[in-house]
PDB file of N, CA and C and ligand atoms in Angstrom:
ATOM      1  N   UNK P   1     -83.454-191.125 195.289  1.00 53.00           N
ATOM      2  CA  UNK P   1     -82.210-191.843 195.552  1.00 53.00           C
ATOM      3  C   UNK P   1     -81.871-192.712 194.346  1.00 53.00           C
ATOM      4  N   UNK P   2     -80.671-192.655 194.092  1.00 55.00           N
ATOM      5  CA  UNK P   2     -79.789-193.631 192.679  1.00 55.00           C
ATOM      6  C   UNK P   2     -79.572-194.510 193.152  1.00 55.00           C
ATOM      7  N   UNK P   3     -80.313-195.868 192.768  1.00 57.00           N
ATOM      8  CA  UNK P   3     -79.885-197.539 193.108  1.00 57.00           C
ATOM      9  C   UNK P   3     -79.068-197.748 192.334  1.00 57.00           C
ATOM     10  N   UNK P   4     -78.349-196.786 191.163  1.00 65.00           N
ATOM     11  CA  UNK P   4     -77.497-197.507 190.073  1.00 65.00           C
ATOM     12  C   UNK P   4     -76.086-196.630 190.429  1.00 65.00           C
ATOM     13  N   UNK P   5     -75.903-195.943 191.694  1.00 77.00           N
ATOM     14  CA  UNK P   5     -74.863-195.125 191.622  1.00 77.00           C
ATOM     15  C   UNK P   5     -74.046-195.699 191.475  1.00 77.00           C
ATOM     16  N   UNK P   6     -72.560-195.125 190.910  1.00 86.00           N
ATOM     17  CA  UNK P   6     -71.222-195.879 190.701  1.00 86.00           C
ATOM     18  C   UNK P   6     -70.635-195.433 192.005  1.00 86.00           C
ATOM     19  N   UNK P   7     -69.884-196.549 192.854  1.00 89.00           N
ATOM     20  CA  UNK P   7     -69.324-196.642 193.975  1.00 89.00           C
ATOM     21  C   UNK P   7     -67.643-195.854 193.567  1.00 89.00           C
ATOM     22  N   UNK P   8     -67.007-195.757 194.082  1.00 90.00           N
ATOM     23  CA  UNK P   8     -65.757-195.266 194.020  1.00 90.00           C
ATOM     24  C   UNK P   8     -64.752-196.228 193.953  1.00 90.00           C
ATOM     25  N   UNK P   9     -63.646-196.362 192.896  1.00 89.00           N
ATOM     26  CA  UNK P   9     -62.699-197.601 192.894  1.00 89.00           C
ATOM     27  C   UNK P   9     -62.336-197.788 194.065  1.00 89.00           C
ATOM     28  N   UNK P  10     -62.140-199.075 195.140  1.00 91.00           N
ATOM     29  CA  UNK P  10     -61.863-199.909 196.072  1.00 91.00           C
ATOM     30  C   UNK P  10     -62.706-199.612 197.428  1.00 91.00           C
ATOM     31  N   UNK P  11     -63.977-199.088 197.166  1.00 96.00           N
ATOM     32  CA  UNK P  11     -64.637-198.786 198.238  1.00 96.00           C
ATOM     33  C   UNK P  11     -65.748-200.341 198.016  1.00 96.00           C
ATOM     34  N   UNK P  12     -65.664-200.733 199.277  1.00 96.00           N
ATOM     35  CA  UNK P  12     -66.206-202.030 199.356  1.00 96.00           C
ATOM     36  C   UNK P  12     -67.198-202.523 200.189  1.00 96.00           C
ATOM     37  N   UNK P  13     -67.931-201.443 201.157  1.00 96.00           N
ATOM     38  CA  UNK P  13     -69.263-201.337 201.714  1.00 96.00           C
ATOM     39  C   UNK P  13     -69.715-199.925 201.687  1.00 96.00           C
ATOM     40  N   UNK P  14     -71.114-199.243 202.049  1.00 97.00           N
ATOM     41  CA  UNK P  14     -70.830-197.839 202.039  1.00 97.00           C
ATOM     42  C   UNK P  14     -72.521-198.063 203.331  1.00 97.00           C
ATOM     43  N   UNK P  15     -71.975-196.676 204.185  1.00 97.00           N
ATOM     44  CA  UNK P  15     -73.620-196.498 205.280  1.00 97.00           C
ATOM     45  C   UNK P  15     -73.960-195.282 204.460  1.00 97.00           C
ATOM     46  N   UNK P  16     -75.340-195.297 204.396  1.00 97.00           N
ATOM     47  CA  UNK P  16     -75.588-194.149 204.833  1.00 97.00           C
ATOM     48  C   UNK P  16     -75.851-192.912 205.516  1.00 97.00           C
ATOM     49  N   UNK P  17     -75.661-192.012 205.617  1.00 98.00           N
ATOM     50  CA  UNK P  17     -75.340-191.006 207.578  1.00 98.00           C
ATOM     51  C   UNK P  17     -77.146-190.692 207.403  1.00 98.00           C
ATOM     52  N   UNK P  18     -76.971-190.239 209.004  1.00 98.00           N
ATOM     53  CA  UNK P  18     -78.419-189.862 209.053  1.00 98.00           C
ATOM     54  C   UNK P  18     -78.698-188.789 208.654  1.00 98.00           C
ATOM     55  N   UNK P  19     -77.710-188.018 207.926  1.00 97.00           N
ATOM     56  CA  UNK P  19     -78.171-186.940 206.915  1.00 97.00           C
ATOM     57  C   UNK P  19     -78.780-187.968 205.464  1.00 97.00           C
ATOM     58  N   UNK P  20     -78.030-188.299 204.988  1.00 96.00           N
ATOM     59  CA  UNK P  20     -78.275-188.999 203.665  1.00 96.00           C
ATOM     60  C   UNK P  20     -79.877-189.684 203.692  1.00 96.00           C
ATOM     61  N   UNK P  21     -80.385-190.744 204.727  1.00 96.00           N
ATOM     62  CA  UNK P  21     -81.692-190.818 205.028  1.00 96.00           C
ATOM     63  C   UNK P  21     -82.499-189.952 205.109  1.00 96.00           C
ATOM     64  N   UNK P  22     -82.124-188.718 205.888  1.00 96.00           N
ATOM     65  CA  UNK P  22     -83.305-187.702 205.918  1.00 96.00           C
ATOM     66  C   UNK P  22     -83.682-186.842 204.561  1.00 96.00           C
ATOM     67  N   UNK P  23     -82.438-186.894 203.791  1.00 95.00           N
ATOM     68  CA  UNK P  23     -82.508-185.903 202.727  1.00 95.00           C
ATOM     69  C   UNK P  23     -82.418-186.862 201.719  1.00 95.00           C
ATOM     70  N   UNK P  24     -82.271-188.051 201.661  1.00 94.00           N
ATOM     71  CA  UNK P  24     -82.815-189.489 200.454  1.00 94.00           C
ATOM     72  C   UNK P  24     -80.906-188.545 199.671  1.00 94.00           C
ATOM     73  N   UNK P  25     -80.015-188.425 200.179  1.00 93.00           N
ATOM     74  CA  UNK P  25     -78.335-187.652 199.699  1.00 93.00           C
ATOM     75  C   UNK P  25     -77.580-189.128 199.668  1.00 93.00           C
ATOM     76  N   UNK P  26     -77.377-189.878 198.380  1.00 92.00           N
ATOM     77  CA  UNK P  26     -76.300-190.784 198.480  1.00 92.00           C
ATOM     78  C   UNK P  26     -75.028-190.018 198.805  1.00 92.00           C
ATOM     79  N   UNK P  27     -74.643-189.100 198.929  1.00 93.00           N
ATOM     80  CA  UNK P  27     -73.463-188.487 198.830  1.00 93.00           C
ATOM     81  C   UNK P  27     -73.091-189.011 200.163  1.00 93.00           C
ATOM     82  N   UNK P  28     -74.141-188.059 201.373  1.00 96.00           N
ATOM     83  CA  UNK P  28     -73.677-188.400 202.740  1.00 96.00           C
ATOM     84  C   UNK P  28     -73.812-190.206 203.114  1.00 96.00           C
ATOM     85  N   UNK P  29     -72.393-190.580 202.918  1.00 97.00           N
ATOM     86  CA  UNK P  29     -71.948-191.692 203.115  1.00 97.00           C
ATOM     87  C   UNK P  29     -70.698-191.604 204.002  1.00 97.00           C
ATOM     88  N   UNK P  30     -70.742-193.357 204.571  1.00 98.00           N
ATOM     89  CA  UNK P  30     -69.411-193.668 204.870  1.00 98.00           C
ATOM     90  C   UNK P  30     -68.898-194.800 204.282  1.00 98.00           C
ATOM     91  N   UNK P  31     -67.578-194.432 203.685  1.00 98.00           N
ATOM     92  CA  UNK P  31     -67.054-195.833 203.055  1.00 98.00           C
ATOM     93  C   UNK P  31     -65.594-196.344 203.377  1.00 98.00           C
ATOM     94  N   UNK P  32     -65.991-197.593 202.925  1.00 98.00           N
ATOM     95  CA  UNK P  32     -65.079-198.365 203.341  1.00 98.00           C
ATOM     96  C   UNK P  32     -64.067-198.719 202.139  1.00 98.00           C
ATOM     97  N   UNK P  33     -62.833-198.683 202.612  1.00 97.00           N
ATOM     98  CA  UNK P  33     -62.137-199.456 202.046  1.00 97.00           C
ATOM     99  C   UNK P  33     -61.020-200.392 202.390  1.00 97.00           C
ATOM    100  N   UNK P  34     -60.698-201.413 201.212  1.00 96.00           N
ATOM    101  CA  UNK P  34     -59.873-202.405 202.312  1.00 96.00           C
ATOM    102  C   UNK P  34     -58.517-202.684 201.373  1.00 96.00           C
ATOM    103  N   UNK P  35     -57.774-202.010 201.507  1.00 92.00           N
ATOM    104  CA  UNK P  35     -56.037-202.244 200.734  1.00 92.00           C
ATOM    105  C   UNK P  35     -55.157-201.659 201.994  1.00 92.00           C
ATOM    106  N   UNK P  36     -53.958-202.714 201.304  1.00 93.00           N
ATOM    107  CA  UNK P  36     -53.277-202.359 201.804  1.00 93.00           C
ATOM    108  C   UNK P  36     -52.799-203.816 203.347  1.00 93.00           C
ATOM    109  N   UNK P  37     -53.572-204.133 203.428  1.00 95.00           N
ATOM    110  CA  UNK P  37     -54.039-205.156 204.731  1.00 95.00           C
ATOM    111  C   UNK P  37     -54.886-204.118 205.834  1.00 95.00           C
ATOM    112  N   UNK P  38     -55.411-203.049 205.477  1.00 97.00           N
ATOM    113  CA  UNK P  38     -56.015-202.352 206.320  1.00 97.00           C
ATOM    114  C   UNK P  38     -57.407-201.954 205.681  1.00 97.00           C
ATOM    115  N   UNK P  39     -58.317-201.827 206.673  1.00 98.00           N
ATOM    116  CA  UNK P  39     -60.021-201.315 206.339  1.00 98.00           C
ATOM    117  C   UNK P  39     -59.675-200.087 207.037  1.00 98.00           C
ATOM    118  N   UNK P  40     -60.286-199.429 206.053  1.00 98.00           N
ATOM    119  CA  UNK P  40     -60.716-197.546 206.567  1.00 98.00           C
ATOM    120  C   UNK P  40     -61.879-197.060 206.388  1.00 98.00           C
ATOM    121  N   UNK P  41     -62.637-196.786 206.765  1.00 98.00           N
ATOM    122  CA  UNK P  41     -63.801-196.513 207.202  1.00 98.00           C
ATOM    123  C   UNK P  41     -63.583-194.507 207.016  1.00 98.00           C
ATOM    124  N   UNK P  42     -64.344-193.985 206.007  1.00 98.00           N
ATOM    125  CA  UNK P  42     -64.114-192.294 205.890  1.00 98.00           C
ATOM    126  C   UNK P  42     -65.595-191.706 205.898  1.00 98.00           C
ATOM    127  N   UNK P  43     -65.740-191.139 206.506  1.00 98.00           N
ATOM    128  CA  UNK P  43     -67.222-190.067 206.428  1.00 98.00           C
ATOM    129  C   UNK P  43     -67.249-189.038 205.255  1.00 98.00           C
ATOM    130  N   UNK P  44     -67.468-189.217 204.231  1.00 96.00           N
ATOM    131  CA  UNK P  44     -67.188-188.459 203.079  1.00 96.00           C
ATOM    132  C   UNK P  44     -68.031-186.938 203.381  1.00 96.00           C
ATOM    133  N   UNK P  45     -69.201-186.672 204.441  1.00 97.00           N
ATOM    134  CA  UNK P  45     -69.517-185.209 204.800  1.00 97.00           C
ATOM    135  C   UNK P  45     -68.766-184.915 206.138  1.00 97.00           C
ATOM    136  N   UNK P  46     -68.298-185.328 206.511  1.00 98.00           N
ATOM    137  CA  UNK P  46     -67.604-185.063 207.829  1.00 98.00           C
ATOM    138  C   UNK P  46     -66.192-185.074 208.178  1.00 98.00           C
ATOM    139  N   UNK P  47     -65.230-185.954 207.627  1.00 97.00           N
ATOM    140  CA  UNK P  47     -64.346-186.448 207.488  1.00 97.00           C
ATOM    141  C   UNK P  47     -63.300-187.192 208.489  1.00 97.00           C
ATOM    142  N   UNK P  48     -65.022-187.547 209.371  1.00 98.00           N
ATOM    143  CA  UNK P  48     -64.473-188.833 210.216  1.00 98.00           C
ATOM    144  C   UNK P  48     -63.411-189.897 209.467  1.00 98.00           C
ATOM    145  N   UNK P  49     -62.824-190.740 210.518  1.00 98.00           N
ATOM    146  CA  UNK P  49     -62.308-191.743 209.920  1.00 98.00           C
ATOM    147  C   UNK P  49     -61.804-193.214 211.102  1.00 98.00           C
ATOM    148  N   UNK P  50     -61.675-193.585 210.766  1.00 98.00           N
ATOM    149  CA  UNK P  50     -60.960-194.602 211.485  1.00 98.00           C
ATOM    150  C   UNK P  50     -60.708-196.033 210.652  1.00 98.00           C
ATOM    151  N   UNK P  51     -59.250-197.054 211.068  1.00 98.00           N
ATOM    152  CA  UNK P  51     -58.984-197.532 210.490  1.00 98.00           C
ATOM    153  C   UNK P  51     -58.500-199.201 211.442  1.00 98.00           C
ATOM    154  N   UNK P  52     -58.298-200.013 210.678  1.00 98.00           N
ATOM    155  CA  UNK P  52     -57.843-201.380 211.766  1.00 98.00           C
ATOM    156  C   UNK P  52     -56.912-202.032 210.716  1.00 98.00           C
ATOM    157  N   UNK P  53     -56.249-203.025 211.076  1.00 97.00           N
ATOM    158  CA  UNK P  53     -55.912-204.482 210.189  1.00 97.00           C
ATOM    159  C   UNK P  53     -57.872-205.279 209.332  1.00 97.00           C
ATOM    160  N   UNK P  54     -57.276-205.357 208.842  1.00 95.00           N
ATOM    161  CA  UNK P  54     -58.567-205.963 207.792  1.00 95.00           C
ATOM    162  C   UNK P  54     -58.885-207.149 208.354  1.00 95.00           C
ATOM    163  N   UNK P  55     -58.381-207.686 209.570  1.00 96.00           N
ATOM    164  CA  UNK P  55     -57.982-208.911 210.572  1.00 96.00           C
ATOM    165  C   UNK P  55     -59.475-208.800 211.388  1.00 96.00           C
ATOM    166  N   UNK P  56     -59.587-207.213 211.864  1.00 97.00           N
ATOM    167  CA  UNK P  56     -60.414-206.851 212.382  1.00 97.00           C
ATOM    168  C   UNK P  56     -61.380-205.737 212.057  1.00 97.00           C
ATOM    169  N   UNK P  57     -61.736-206.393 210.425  1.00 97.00           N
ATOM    170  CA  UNK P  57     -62.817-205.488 209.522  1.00 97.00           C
ATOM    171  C   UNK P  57     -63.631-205.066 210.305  1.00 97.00           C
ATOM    172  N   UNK P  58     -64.439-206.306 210.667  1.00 98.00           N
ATOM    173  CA  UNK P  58     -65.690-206.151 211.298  1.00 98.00           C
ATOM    174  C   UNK P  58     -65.750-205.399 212.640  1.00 98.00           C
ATOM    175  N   UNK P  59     -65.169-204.663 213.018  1.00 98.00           N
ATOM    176  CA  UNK P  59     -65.022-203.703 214.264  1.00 98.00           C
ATOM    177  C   UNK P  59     -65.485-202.321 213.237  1.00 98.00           C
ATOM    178  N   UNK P  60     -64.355-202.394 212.539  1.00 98.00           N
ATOM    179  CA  UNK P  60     -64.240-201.118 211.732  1.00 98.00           C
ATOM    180  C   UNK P  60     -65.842-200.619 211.372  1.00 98.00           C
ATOM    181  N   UNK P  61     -66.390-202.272 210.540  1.00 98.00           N
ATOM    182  CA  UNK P  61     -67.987-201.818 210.170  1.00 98.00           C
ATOM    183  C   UNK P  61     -68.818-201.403 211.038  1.00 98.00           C
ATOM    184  N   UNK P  62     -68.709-202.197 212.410  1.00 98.00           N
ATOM    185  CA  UNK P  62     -69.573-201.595 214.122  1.00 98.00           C
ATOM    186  C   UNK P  62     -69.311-199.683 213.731  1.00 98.00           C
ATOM    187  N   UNK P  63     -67.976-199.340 213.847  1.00 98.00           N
ATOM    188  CA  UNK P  63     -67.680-197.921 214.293  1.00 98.00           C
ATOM    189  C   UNK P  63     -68.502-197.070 213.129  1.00 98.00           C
ATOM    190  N   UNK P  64     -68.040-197.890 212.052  1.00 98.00           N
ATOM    191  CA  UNK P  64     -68.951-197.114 210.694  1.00 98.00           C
ATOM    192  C   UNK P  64     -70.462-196.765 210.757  1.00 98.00           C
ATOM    193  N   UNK P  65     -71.026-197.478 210.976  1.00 98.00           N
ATOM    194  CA  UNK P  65     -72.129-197.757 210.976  1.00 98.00           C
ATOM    195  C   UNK P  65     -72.803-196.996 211.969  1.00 98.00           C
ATOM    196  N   UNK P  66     -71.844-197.216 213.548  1.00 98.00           N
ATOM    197  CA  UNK P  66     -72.298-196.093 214.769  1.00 98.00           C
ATOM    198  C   UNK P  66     -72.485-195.091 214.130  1.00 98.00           C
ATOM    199  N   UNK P  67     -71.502-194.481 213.548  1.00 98.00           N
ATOM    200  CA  UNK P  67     -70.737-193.004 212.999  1.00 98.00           C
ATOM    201  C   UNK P  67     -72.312-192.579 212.200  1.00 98.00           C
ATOM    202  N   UNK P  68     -72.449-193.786 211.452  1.00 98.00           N
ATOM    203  CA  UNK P  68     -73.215-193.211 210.585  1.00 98.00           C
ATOM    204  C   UNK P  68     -74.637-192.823 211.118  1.00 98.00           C
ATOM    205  N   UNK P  69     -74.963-193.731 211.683  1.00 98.00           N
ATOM    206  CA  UNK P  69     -76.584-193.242 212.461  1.00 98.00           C
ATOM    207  C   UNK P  69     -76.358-191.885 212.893  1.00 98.00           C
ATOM    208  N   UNK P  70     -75.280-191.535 213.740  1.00 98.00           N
ATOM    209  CA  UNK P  70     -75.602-190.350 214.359  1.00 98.00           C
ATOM    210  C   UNK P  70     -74.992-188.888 213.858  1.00 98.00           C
ATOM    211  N   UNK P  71     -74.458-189.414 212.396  1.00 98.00           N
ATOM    212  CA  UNK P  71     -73.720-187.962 211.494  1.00 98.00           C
ATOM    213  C   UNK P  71     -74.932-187.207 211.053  1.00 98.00           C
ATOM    214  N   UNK P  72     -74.702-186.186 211.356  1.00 97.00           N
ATOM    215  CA  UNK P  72     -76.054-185.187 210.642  1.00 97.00           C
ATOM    216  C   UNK P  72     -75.054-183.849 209.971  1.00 97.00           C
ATOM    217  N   UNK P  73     -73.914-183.995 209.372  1.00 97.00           N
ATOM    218  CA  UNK P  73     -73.046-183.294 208.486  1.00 97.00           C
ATOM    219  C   UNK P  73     -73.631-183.143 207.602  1.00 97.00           C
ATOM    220  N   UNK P  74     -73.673-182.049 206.740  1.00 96.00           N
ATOM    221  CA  UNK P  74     -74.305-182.268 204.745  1.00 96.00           C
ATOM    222  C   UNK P  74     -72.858-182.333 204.426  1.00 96.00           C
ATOM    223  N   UNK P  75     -73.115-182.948 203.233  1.00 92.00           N
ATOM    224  CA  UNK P  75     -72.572-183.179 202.132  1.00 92.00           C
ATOM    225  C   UNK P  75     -72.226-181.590 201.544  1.00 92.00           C
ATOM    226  N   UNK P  76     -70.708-181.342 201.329  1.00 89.00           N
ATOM    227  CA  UNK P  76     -70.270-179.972 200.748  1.00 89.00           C
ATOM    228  C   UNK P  76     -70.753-180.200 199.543  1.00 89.00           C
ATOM    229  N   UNK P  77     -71.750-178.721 199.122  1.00 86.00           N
ATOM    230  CA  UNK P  77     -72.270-178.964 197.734  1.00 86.00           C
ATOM    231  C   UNK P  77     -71.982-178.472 196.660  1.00 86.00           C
ATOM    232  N   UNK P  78     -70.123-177.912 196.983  1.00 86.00           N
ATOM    233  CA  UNK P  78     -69.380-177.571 195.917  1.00 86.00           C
ATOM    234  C   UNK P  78     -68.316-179.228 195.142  1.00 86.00           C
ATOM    235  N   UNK P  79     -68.203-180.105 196.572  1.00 73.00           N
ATOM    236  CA  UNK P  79     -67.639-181.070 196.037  1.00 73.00           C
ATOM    237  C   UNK P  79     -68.013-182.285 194.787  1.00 73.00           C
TER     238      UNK P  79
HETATM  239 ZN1  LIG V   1     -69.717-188.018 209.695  1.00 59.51          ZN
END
């Protein structure tokens, strides 16, 4: 696993899915981002999503985070 990976411009927390743990895959992530006055929350192997007012980030991070424990998607390994 890369502790030095470069995050993606305006992504501002990231989970890892329970693919990414099992297979040590920074890829399988979920990230967040917050423009706009809105947080979006995207499953980058799955292409979950969900979104709120940035009012109510911290919901968004609960759903993320659910999402993420229980995603077992890979990561497309053409992307
Ligand atoms: Zn997912």
């Amino acid at each position: 696993m890369t502790a030095t990976l470069i995050w993606p411009t305006n992504v501002t927390a990231r989970f890892l899915t329970r693919t990414g743990l099992h297979l040590a895959d920074t890829r399988a992530t979920v990230d967040i981002t917050d423009t706009n006055g809105r947080t979006i929350a995207t499953c980058r192997p799955c292409g979950w999503t969900t979104d709120h007012d940035t009012a109510y980030r911290h919901q968004v991070l609960e759903k993320a985070q659910h999402h993420a424990d229980g995603c077992t998607a890979l990561p497309n390994p053409n992307a």
